[in-house]
mmCIF file of C-alpha atoms in Angstrom:
data_model
loop_
_atom_site.group_PDB
_atom_site.id
_atom_site.type_symbol
_atom_site.label_atom_id
_atom_site.label_comp_id
_atom_site.label_asym_id
_atom_site.label_seq_id
_atom_site.Cartn_x
_atom_site.Cartn_y
_atom_site.Cartn_z
ATOM 1 C CA MET B 11 45.713 170.518 34.416
ATOM 2 C CA MET B 12 47.945 173.033 32.203
ATOM 3 C CA ARG B 13 45.912 175.473 29.999
ATOM 4 C CA ASN B 14 48.895 175.704 27.460
ATOM 5 C CA GLN B 15 47.831 173.005 25.678
ATOM 6 C CA PRO B 16 44.202 173.658 24.085
ATOM 7 C CA ALA B 17 43.092 170.926 25.986
ATOM 8 C CA THR B 18 44.408 171.937 29.541
ATOM 9 C CA ARG B 19 45.253 173.295 32.230
ATOM 10 C CA ARG B 20 48.407 175.157 34.017
ATOM 11 C CA GLY B 21 49.566 172.631 37.320
ATOM 12 C CA PHE B 22 46.681 171.448 37.645
ATOM 13 C CA GLY B 23 46.617 167.669 35.091
ATOM 14 C CA HIS B 24 46.321 165.400 32.163
ATOM 15 C CA ALA B 25 44.068 166.294 29.199
ATOM 16 C CA GLY B 26 45.049 164.037 27.054
ATOM 17 C CA MET B 27 43.314 165.288 23.826
ATOM 18 C CA VAL B 28 44.602 168.012 21.501
ATOM 19 C CA PHE B 29 41.884 169.490 19.494
ATOM 20 C CA VAL B 30 41.588 169.236 15.643
ATOM 21 C CA LEU B 31 43.955 171.356 13.767
ATOM 22 C CA SER B 32 40.560 172.642 11.830
ATOM 23 C CA GLN B 33 39.426 174.619 15.251
ATOM 24 C CA VAL B 34 43.008 175.272 16.501
ATOM 25 C CA LEU B 35 42.987 177.190 12.906
ATOM 26 C CA LEU B 36 38.997 178.148 13.488
ATOM 27 C CA ILE B 37 38.870 179.477 17.488
ATOM 28 C CA GLY B 38 42.484 180.918 16.488
ATOM 29 C CA GLY B 39 41.556 183.629 14.056
ATOM 30 C CA ILE B 40 38.539 184.933 16.244
ATOM 31 C CA ALA B 41 41.658 185.184 18.424
ATOM 32 C CA VAL B 42 43.436 187.414 16.294
ATOM 33 C CA ALA B 43 40.712 189.262 15.591
ATOM 34 C CA ALA B 44 39.865 189.876 19.284
ATOM 35 C CA VAL B 45 43.824 190.194 20.341
ATOM 36 C CA TYR B 46 43.898 193.498 17.311
ATOM 37 C CA ALA B 47 40.468 194.516 18.692
ATOM 38 C CA LEU B 48 41.598 195.346 22.461
ATOM 39 C CA PRO B 49 41.244 198.569 23.630
ATOM 40 C CA SER B 50 43.890 200.834 25.249
ATOM 41 C CA SER B 51 43.308 199.674 28.681
ATOM 42 C CA VAL B 52 41.559 196.137 30.086
ATOM 43 C CA ASP B 53 41.326 195.035 33.439
ATOM 44 C CA PRO B 54 42.528 191.363 33.215
ATOM 45 C CA VAL B 55 39.598 190.319 35.573
ATOM 46 C CA PRO B 56 35.688 192.697 35.685
ATOM 47 C CA SER B 57 34.143 193.197 38.786
ATOM 48 C CA LEU B 58 31.980 190.446 40.246
ATOM 49 C CA ARG B 59 28.959 190.080 42.148
ATOM 50 C CA ASN B 60 29.457 187.859 45.194
ATOM 51 C CA GLU B 61 26.143 185.718 44.749
ATOM 52 C CA PRO B 62 25.756 184.338 41.747
ATOM 53 C CA ARG B 63 23.008 184.233 39.067
ATOM 54 C CA SER B 64 20.577 181.498 39.122
ATOM 55 C CA VAL B 65 17.951 179.890 36.521
ATOM 56 C CA THR B 66 14.893 180.609 36.568
ATOM 57 C CA LEU B 67 12.239 177.568 36.632
ATOM 58 C CA ASN B 68 9.501 178.558 34.288
ATOM 59 C CA TYR B 69 8.046 175.530 33.475
ATOM 60 C CA ASN B 70 6.151 172.799 36.252
ATOM 61 C CA TRP B 71 4.145 170.346 33.535
ATOM 62 C CA PRO B 72 2.900 167.340 35.585
ATOM 63 C CA HIS B 73 2.153 165.577 32.085
ATOM 64 C CA VAL B 74 6.518 164.915 32.129
ATOM 65 C CA ILE B 75 6.307 163.067 34.974
ATOM 66 C CA THR B 76 4.298 162.747 37.997
ATOM 67 C CA ASP B 77 5.070 163.249 41.812
ATOM 68 C CA ALA B 78 5.424 159.991 42.490
ATOM 69 C CA GLN B 79 7.740 159.247 39.752
ATOM 70 C CA LEU B 80 10.021 161.453 40.789
ATOM 71 C CA THR B 81 9.388 160.532 43.541
ATOM 72 C CA PHE B 82 10.778 157.453 43.325
ATOM 73 C CA VAL B 83 13.506 158.659 40.819
ATOM 74 C CA MET B 84 14.733 161.227 43.036
ATOM 75 C CA THR B 85 14.663 158.455 45.949
ATOM 76 C CA LYS B 86 16.582 155.816 43.494
ATOM 77 C CA LEU B 87 19.217 158.481 42.863
ATOM 78 C CA ARG B 88 20.292 160.279 46.597
ATOM 79 C CA PRO B 89 23.647 160.720 47.133
ATOM 80 C CA GLN B 90 25.286 156.918 49.061
ATOM 81 C CA LEU B 91 28.442 159.253 48.618
ATOM 82 C CA ARG B 92 29.193 158.167 52.960
ATOM 83 C CA HIS B 93 32.052 155.811 52.384
ATOM 84 C CA GLU B 94 35.883 155.754 52.154
ATOM 85 C CA ARG B 95 36.971 157.698 48.857
ATOM 86 C CA PRO B 96 34.280 158.463 47.304
ATOM 87 C CA LYS B 97 34.824 159.004 43.250
ATOM 88 C CA ILE B 98 34.802 163.127 43.591
ATOM 89 C CA ASN B 99 33.023 163.215 40.269
ATOM 90 C CA HIS B 100 30.603 161.311 41.518
ATOM 91 C CA VAL B 101 30.347 163.374 45.088
ATOM 92 C CA ASP B 102 30.742 167.362 42.341
ATOM 93 C CA HIS B 103 27.630 165.515 39.856
ATOM 94 C CA ALA B 104 25.944 164.773 43.238
ATOM 95 C CA LEU B 105 25.870 168.124 43.826
ATOM 96 C CA ARG B 106 25.416 170.157 41.695
ATOM 97 C CA CYS B 107 22.590 168.039 41.224
ATOM 98 C CA TRP B 108 20.810 168.273 45.648
ATOM 99 C CA GLY B 109 22.185 171.219 45.888
ATOM 100 C CA GLN B 110 24.535 172.746 49.425
ATOM 101 C CA ALA B 111 20.439 172.248 51.178
ATOM 102 C CA ALA B 112 19.709 168.713 50.769
ATOM 103 C CA SER B 113 19.407 166.479 53.323
ATOM 104 C CA PHE B 114 18.464 162.995 54.365
ATOM 105 C CA GLU B 115 17.361 160.688 56.727
ATOM 106 C CA ASP B 116 19.069 157.679 54.805
ATOM 107 C CA PRO B 117 22.862 158.057 57.204
ATOM 108 C CA SER B 118 25.012 156.373 53.903
ATOM 109 C CA CYS B 119 23.891 159.775 52.247
ATOM 110 C CA LEU B 120 26.385 162.932 52.420
ATOM 111 C CA SER B 121 24.298 165.987 53.104
ATOM 112 C CA GLY B 122 24.791 169.380 50.186
ATOM 113 C CA ALA B 123 26.757 171.183 53.078
ATOM 114 C CA GLU B 124 28.732 167.853 53.202
ATOM 115 C CA MET B 125 29.698 167.837 49.594
ATOM 116 C CA VAL B 126 29.865 171.098 49.662
ATOM 117 C CA ALA B 127 33.006 170.845 52.363
ATOM 118 C CA MET B 128 34.660 167.906 50.570
ATOM 119 C CA LEU B 129 35.573 170.080 47.593
ATOM 120 C CA THR B 130 35.886 173.312 49.308
ATOM 121 C CA ASP B 131 38.311 172.173 52.065
ATOM 122 C CA GLN B 132 41.043 169.614 51.907
ATOM 123 C CA ASN B 133 40.632 168.673 55.772
ATOM 124 C CA ALA B 134 36.491 167.396 55.015
ATOM 125 C CA TYR B 135 38.869 165.670 51.142
ATOM 126 C CA ALA B 136 41.311 164.561 53.711
ATOM 127 C CA ALA B 137 38.751 162.419 56.290
ATOM 128 C CA PHE B 138 37.271 160.485 52.895
ATOM 129 C CA TRP B 139 40.824 159.915 51.027
ATOM 130 C CA GLY B 140 42.809 160.161 53.535
ATOM 131 C CA ASP B 141 46.281 162.182 54.273
ATOM 132 C CA ASP B 142 47.740 159.906 51.688
ATOM 133 C CA ALA B 143 45.491 160.984 48.146
ATOM 134 C CA ALA B 144 46.944 164.026 46.439
ATOM 135 C CA PRO B 145 44.695 167.391 47.382
ATOM 136 C CA LEU B 146 41.779 168.039 44.826
ATOM 137 C CA LEU B 147 43.194 171.467 45.697
ATOM 138 C CA LEU B 148 45.994 173.212 44.496
ATOM 139 C CA ARG B 149 48.365 176.893 43.528
ATOM 140 C CA GLY B 150 48.470 176.979 39.926
ATOM 141 C CA GLU B 151 50.519 179.695 38.269
ATOM 142 C CA PHE B 152 47.637 182.204 38.395
ATOM 143 C CA GLY B 153 46.226 180.741 41.956
ATOM 144 C CA PRO B 154 44.246 177.613 43.771
ATOM 145 C CA GLY B 155 42.481 175.091 41.380
ATOM 146 C CA PHE B 156 40.830 171.762 41.402
ATOM 147 C CA ARG B 157 43.452 168.750 39.923
ATOM 148 C CA THR B 158 41.304 167.454 37.352
ATOM 149 C CA GLN B 159 41.756 164.235 34.874
ATOM 150 C CA GLU B 160 44.238 162.907 37.417
ATOM 151 C CA GLY B 161 42.032 159.800 38.097
ATOM 152 C CA GLU B 162 39.182 159.615 41.296
ATOM 153 C CA ALA B 163 40.489 161.078 43.667
ATOM 154 C CA SER B 164 39.984 164.430 40.794
ATOM 155 C CA ALA B 165 37.548 167.132 39.033
ATOM 156 C CA SER B 166 36.778 165.211 35.793
ATOM 157 C CA HIS B 167 36.609 167.992 33.924
ATOM 158 C CA VAL B 168 38.113 171.400 33.342
ATOM 159 C CA ASP B 169 36.054 174.193 35.938
ATOM 160 C CA HIS B 170 33.610 171.452 36.431
ATOM 161 C CA THR B 171 33.831 171.986 40.162
ATOM 162 C CA LEU B 172 34.070 176.101 40.242
ATOM 163 C CA GLY B 173 31.004 175.935 37.941
ATOM 164 C CA THR B 174 29.359 173.193 40.499
ATOM 165 C CA LEU B 175 29.750 175.456 43.317
ATOM 166 C CA ALA B 176 28.112 179.055 41.184
ATOM 167 C CA GLU B 177 25.365 176.505 39.869
ATOM 168 C CA ILE B 178 24.297 176.460 43.899
ATOM 169 C CA GLY B 179 24.776 178.978 44.996
ATOM 170 C CA ILE B 180 27.475 179.368 46.889
ATOM 171 C CA PRO B 181 29.063 183.682 47.083
ATOM 172 C CA LEU B 182 32.697 184.796 46.050
ATOM 173 C CA ASP B 183 32.615 184.906 49.867
ATOM 174 C CA HIS B 184 33.104 181.038 51.011
ATOM 175 C CA PRO B 185 36.341 180.150 52.000
ATOM 176 C CA ILE B 186 38.472 177.269 50.700
ATOM 177 C CA ILE B 187 41.331 175.483 52.093
ATOM 178 C CA LEU B 188 44.275 173.970 50.832
ATOM 179 C CA LYS B 189 47.525 172.276 52.562
ATOM 180 C CA ASP B 190 49.256 174.377 53.948
ATOM 181 C CA GLN B 191 47.287 176.617 53.735
ATOM 182 C CA VAL B 192 49.113 180.465 55.455
ATOM 183 C CA SER B 193 46.800 182.967 54.057
ATOM 184 C CA PRO B 194 43.049 183.340 54.204
ATOM 185 C CA LEU B 195 41.007 181.666 50.867
ATOM 186 C CA VAL B 196 38.403 181.969 49.071
ATOM 187 C CA VAL B 197 36.070 180.662 45.709
ATOM 188 C CA LYS B 198 36.938 184.178 44.120
ATOM 189 C CA GLN B 199 40.211 183.524 43.839
ATOM 190 C CA LEU B 200 38.937 180.095 42.301
ATOM 191 C CA LEU B 201 37.270 182.156 39.429
ATOM 192 C CA VAL B 202 39.929 184.360 39.289
ATOM 193 C CA ALA B 203 42.304 181.649 38.421
ATOM 194 C CA ALA B 204 39.685 180.339 35.603
ATOM 195 C CA MET B 205 39.403 183.187 34.421
ATOM 196 C CA LEU B 206 42.763 184.257 33.764
ATOM 197 C CA ASP B 207 43.657 180.787 32.902
ATOM 198 C CA PHE B 208 41.680 180.545 30.303
ATOM 199 C CA ARG B 209 42.615 179.802 26.607
ATOM 200 C CA LEU B 210 39.389 180.645 24.110
ATOM 201 C CA ASN B 211 40.847 177.522 22.119
ATOM 202 C CA GLN B 212 41.394 175.373 24.625
ATOM 203 C CA LYS B 213 39.086 172.170 24.502
ATOM 204 C CA GLU B 214 36.680 172.547 27.367
ATOM 205 C CA TYR B 215 35.455 175.939 28.706
ATOM 206 C CA GLU B 216 31.689 174.940 28.767
ATOM 207 C CA TRP B 217 31.970 175.102 33.082
ATOM 208 C CA THR B 218 34.491 178.529 32.594
ATOM 209 C CA THR B 219 31.691 179.936 30.432
ATOM 210 C CA VAL B 220 28.718 178.999 33.213
ATOM 211 C CA ALA B 221 30.956 179.707 36.438
ATOM 212 C CA ALA B 222 31.949 183.624 34.620
ATOM 213 C CA ALA B 223 28.556 184.186 33.653
ATOM 214 C CA SER B 224 26.550 183.322 36.877
ATOM 215 C CA TYR B 225 28.640 186.311 38.620
ATOM 216 C CA SER B 226 29.003 188.122 35.720
ATOM 217 C CA THR B 227 27.926 191.887 36.581
ATOM 218 C CA GLY B 228 26.292 192.379 33.180
ATOM 219 C CA PRO B 229 28.555 192.709 29.873
ATOM 220 C CA THR B 230 31.484 192.648 31.546
ATOM 221 C CA GLN B 231 34.964 191.471 29.477
ATOM 222 C CA TRP B 232 38.718 189.997 31.171
ATOM 223 C CA LEU B 233 41.730 190.006 28.815
ATOM 224 C CA SER B 234 42.855 186.000 28.998
ATOM 225 C CA GLN B 235 46.563 184.471 29.782
ATOM 226 C CA ASP B 236 47.188 185.370 26.003
ATOM 227 C CA GLY B 237 46.181 188.275 25.795
ATOM 228 C CA GLU B 238 42.686 187.715 24.807
ATOM 229 C CA LEU B 239 39.798 189.888 25.040
ATOM 230 C CA ILE B 240 36.957 187.521 26.206
ATOM 231 C CA THR B 241 33.152 188.730 26.203
ATOM 232 C CA PHE B 242 30.165 186.590 26.135
ATOM 233 C CA ASP B 243 29.427 187.888 22.968
ATOM 234 C CA LEU B 244 33.077 186.041 21.707
ATOM 235 C CA LEU B 245 32.034 182.389 23.834
ATOM 236 C CA ALA B 246 27.776 182.499 22.985
ATOM 237 C CA GLU B 247 30.224 181.913 18.895
ATOM 238 C CA ARG B 248 32.978 180.198 20.515
ATOM 239 C CA LEU B 249 30.070 177.227 21.351
ATOM 240 C CA MET B 250 27.995 177.545 18.695
ATOM 241 C CA ARG B 251 31.018 176.657 16.485
ATOM 242 C CA GLN B 252 32.202 173.273 17.107
ATOM 243 C CA ASP B 253 29.845 170.218 15.591
ATOM 244 C CA TRP B 254 26.759 169.423 16.448
ATOM 245 C CA VAL B 255 27.439 166.094 19.284
ATOM 246 C CA ASP B 256 30.862 167.314 19.616
ATOM 247 C CA GLY B 257 32.635 168.170 23.504
ATOM 248 C CA VAL B 258 31.724 166.583 26.526
ATOM 249 C CA CYS B 259 27.222 164.357 26.255
ATOM 250 C CA TYR B 260 27.803 164.450 22.732
ATOM 251 C CA GLY B 261 27.655 168.246 23.310
ATOM 252 C CA ASN B 262 24.447 169.355 25.086
ATOM 253 C CA HIS B 263 26.775 170.371 27.978
ATOM 254 C CA ARG B 264 27.377 173.380 25.174
ATOM 255 C CA LEU B 265 23.855 173.727 24.519
ATOM 256 C CA TYR B 266 23.070 174.077 27.947
ATOM 257 C CA ALA B 267 25.829 176.846 28.996
ATOM 258 C CA LEU B 268 24.084 178.637 25.776
ATOM 259 C CA ALA B 269 20.967 178.374 27.214
ATOM 260 C CA MET B 270 22.262 179.856 30.723
ATOM 261 C CA LEU B 271 23.579 182.767 29.056
ATOM 262 C CA LEU B 272 20.165 183.596 27.241
ATOM 263 C CA GLN B 273 18.169 183.256 31.350
ATOM 264 C CA PHE B 274 21.974 185.457 31.756
ATOM 265 C CA ASP B 275 21.460 187.631 29.209
ATOM 266 C CA ASP B 276 17.631 188.815 30.723
ATOM 267 C CA GLN B 277 18.708 188.882 33.693
ATOM 268 C CA ALA B 278 21.487 191.675 33.133
ATOM 269 C CA GLN B 279 22.659 191.329 29.630
ATOM 270 C CA LEU B 280 25.531 189.595 29.623
ATOM 271 C CA PHE B 281 25.922 190.609 25.709
ATOM 272 C CA ARG B 282 27.214 193.005 23.329
ATOM 273 C CA GLU B 283 25.949 192.772 20.727
ATOM 274 C CA VAL B 284 21.967 192.535 19.932
ATOM 275 C CA GLU B 285 22.963 189.818 17.470
ATOM 276 C CA THR B 286 23.877 187.847 19.372
ATOM 277 C CA ARG B 287 21.552 186.709 21.704
ATOM 278 C CA GLN B 288 19.233 186.069 17.437
ATOM 279 C CA ARG B 289 22.678 184.247 16.996
ATOM 280 C CA VAL B 290 22.079 182.051 19.840
ATOM 281 C CA LEU B 291 18.765 181.218 19.695
ATOM 282 C CA ALA B 292 18.532 180.350 16.385
ATOM 283 C CA HIS B 293 21.355 177.545 17.723
ATOM 284 C CA LEU B 294 18.769 176.458 20.081
ATOM 285 C CA SER B 295 15.781 176.862 17.628
ATOM 286 C CA GLU B 296 17.717 174.422 15.149
ATOM 287 C CA ALA B 297 19.038 172.240 17.536
ATOM 288 C CA THR B 298 15.888 171.014 18.813
ATOM 289 C CA SER B 299 14.575 170.608 15.339
ATOM 290 C CA ARG B 300 17.264 167.748 15.025
ATOM 291 C CA LEU B 301 16.085 166.034 18.262
ATOM 292 C CA ILE B 302 12.070 166.074 17.437
ATOM 293 C CA LYS B 303 13.306 164.554 14.302
ATOM 294 C CA SER B 304 15.572 162.029 16.192
ATOM 295 C CA GLN B 305 13.938 161.073 18.628
ATOM 296 C CA ALA B 306 12.571 157.310 18.640
ATOM 297 C CA ALA B 307 9.277 156.097 19.331
ATOM 298 C CA GLU B 308 10.368 154.705 22.261
ATOM 299 C CA GLY B 309 10.835 158.284 23.022
ATOM 300 C CA TYR B 310 15.074 158.402 23.959
ATOM 301 C CA TRP B 311 17.326 159.689 21.722
ATOM 302 C CA ASP B 312 20.905 158.502 21.563
ATOM 303 C CA GLU B 313 24.750 159.754 20.128
ATOM 304 C CA ASN B 314 23.521 160.616 16.880
ATOM 305 C CA TRP B 315 20.977 162.980 17.771
ATOM 306 C CA GLU B 316 22.007 166.066 15.458
ATOM 307 C CA ASP B 317 21.838 162.886 12.662
ATOM 308 C CA ALA B 318 19.820 159.859 12.862
ATOM 309 C CA THR B 319 20.225 158.672 9.763
ATOM 310 C CA ARG B 320 24.174 157.999 10.239
ATOM 311 C CA PRO B 321 24.656 155.569 13.164
ATOM 312 C CA ALA B 322 25.571 156.015 16.703
ATOM 313 C CA GLN B 323 28.911 155.469 17.545
ATOM 314 C CA GLU B 324 29.817 153.422 21.694
ATOM 315 C CA ALA B 325 31.825 156.752 22.644
ATOM 316 C CA GLU B 326 32.147 156.699 26.267
ATOM 317 C CA ALA B 327 27.865 155.593 28.346
ATOM 318 C CA GLY B 328 29.266 151.644 27.790
ATOM 319 C CA GLY B 329 25.831 150.073 25.197
ATOM 320 C CA PRO B 330 22.619 151.468 23.629
ATOM 321 C CA THR B 331 21.007 151.557 27.266
ATOM 322 C CA MET B 332 23.181 154.754 28.757
ATOM 323 C CA ARG B 333 24.076 155.994 25.971
ATOM 324 C CA ARG B 334 20.113 156.856 25.230
ATOM 325 C CA ILE B 335 19.878 157.935 29.196
ATOM 326 C CA LEU B 336 22.684 160.513 28.872
ATOM 327 C CA ALA B 337 21.612 161.616 25.568
ATOM 328 C CA THR B 338 17.961 162.007 26.303
ATOM 329 C CA GLY B 339 18.786 163.190 30.729
ATOM 330 C CA HIS B 340 20.917 165.999 28.396
ATOM 331 C CA ALA B 341 18.579 166.975 26.265
ATOM 332 C CA LEU B 342 15.989 166.941 28.532
ATOM 333 C CA GLU B 343 17.719 169.430 30.975
ATOM 334 C CA TRP B 344 18.871 172.393 28.385
ATOM 335 C CA TRP B 345 15.174 171.791 27.456
ATOM 336 C CA ALA B 346 14.387 173.108 30.549
ATOM 337 C CA ILE B 347 15.738 176.533 31.725
ATOM 338 C CA ALA B 348 15.259 177.301 27.689
ATOM 339 C CA PRO B 349 13.757 180.140 26.887
ATOM 340 C CA ARG B 350 9.644 178.439 25.609
ATOM 341 C CA GLU B 351 10.270 179.582 22.273
ATOM 342 C CA VAL B 352 13.163 177.095 21.084
ATOM 343 C CA LEU B 353 11.429 173.706 22.464
ATOM 344 C CA PRO B 354 9.384 171.166 21.007
ATOM 345 C CA PRO B 355 5.971 170.358 21.185
ATOM 346 C CA ARG B 356 5.047 169.505 24.788
ATOM 347 C CA GLU B 357 4.664 165.300 24.103
ATOM 348 C CA VAL B 358 8.733 165.215 22.962
ATOM 349 C CA ILE B 359 8.985 166.119 26.034
ATOM 350 C CA VAL B 360 7.017 163.518 27.761
ATOM 351 C CA ARG B 361 8.183 161.162 25.434
ATOM 352 C CA GLY B 362 11.291 161.091 26.157
ATOM 353 C CA ALA B 363 10.728 161.611 29.997
ATOM 354 C CA GLN B 364 8.731 158.598 30.247
ATOM 355 C CA TRP B 365 11.305 156.344 29.289
ATOM 356 C CA LEU B 366 13.634 157.623 31.591
ATOM 357 C CA VAL B 367 11.648 157.143 33.967
ATOM 358 C CA VAL B 368 11.001 153.185 32.864
ATOM 359 C CA GLU B 369 14.820 152.717 32.342
ATOM 360 C CA ILE B 370 15.958 154.216 35.969
ATOM 361 C CA GLU B 371 12.923 151.729 37.895
ATOM 362 C CA GLN B 372 13.997 149.070 36.214
ATOM 363 C CA MET B 373 18.107 149.750 36.887
ATOM 364 C CA GLU B 374 19.643 147.300 38.845
ATOM 365 C CA ALA B 375 21.656 149.705 42.162
ATOM 366 C CA ALA B 376 24.675 148.608 39.835
ATOM 367 C CA SER B 377 23.978 150.598 37.200
ATOM 368 C CA VAL B 378 22.983 153.248 39.367
ATOM 369 C CA VAL B 379 26.736 152.750 41.217
ATOM 370 C CA LYS B 380 28.222 152.741 37.418
ATOM 371 C CA ASN B 381 26.564 155.437 36.023
ATOM 372 C CA TYR B 382 25.608 158.002 38.532
ATOM 373 C CA THR B 383 27.253 161.120 37.410
ATOM 374 C CA PHE B 384 24.809 160.726 33.797
ATOM 375 C CA LEU B 385 21.979 160.087 36.026
ATOM 376 C CA THR B 386 22.339 163.151 37.997
ATOM 377 C CA HIS B 387 21.268 165.296 34.660
ATOM 378 C CA VAL B 388 18.716 162.842 34.563
ATOM 379 C CA GLY B 389 16.978 163.391 37.927
ATOM 380 C CA ARG B 390 18.210 167.324 37.760
ATOM 381 C CA ALA B 391 15.671 167.962 34.375
ATOM 382 C CA LEU B 392 13.221 165.842 35.795
ATOM 383 C CA CYS B 393 13.189 168.534 38.495
ATOM 384 C CA LEU B 394 13.682 171.506 36.514
ATOM 385 C CA TRP B 395 10.333 170.489 33.985
ATOM 386 C CA ARG B 396 8.551 169.720 37.810
ATOM 387 C CA GLY B 397 9.555 173.543 38.562
ATOM 388 C CA LYS B 398 12.176 172.870 41.866
ATOM 389 C CA PHE B 399 15.316 171.980 42.349
ATOM 390 C CA PRO B 400 16.041 168.825 43.728
ATOM 391 C CA HIS B 401 16.974 170.344 47.250
ATOM 392 C CA GLN B 402 12.955 171.183 47.849
ATOM 393 C CA LEU B 403 12.547 166.938 47.465
ATOM 394 C CA THR B 404 14.024 166.285 50.832
ATOM 395 C CA PRO B 405 14.760 164.698 52.741
ATOM 396 C CA LEU B 406 14.277 161.956 51.252
ATOM 397 C CA GLN B 407 12.873 158.667 52.702
ATOM 398 C CA ASN B 408 15.364 155.863 53.717
ATOM 399 C CA PRO B 409 14.720 152.361 50.736
ATOM 400 C CA PRO B 410 17.017 150.153 49.686
ATOM 401 C CA THR B 411 18.833 150.910 46.775
ATOM 402 C CA GLY B 412 20.310 153.952 45.640
ATOM 403 C CA ALA B 413 24.389 156.073 44.764
ATOM 404 C CA ASP B 414 26.857 154.405 46.177
ATOM 405 C CA GLY B 415 29.966 154.768 44.336
#
């Protein structure tokens, strides 16, 4: 995807949509200011830590979901992906949910290690997709990257797969293998290429932010391909400037990235300005206030979570129930890593979680497959609210339903 257009990255696929003029002008103004503020010498890429940071799980609320409910839901969402040509976005999302340590008694499931291999090793990828399939890992202008938004054999979003590797703890020295590779390559080269190929006004930037923050050594900065000085303060402002529901999954990935930045700022002081943290807290608090007001009596949220007085738009989820599962699961996920001061009353979270449990219990296997990507966010969120990552539930038993996509 080419990043010389607002939504894209060079050489890795096609995004197909152009940012609205107001956003280009707004972010362009920020970029110009950043360029004029450049110090005399800035390293193109900052120093990076080999092991990525991990979010701290601060909550274990049994009222949100019982042990029995959690086991049932997660068993239903296990990754039954051991078949020809599993959709890469299913593998990517399954890996982010289950982690590299996951193992399963069900022989139709891929382990975490196998999913890591499929996404980082052309040979493992070809074993499932065939030698004739276009490779997932490509060489780009700034280094290796993932083919993006080119169908079922490619990543679904810019740097989503890189963000997945960061969130599950893959170190920068983990090897990657491209087709016809001559010299050794590692994950660090994926990250460096993404950072050098970054533009502040590109359409999808949430996962680049997540990856860069995960491997950051502190309040680091780097230069984009346009000479912009990129800092985590600037990225936080970028995440907060769009309308609430703009972006992937009704804007929830921006809120998740902000909550993660707060955690990593606690760990390593990512922000250069104290005011940035306060603005992020205020922004997430405002999002919470809107969610409290818009929660349905049944417990769910919808595409119009920021203002329930407007009709919900159909968007991409495929019907009201799936829209609501998408919106509800994503909200519970970012709250699960957010500081207590921005959380809603506990009963708000309990109602949302219990609505999700009932919906997934009633869901047919075909619906699980069709909607697997955002169901992984539901499963991960419910686990986080019990103070654990999904892989800590494995190995799971072998009931007759699951995700086979």
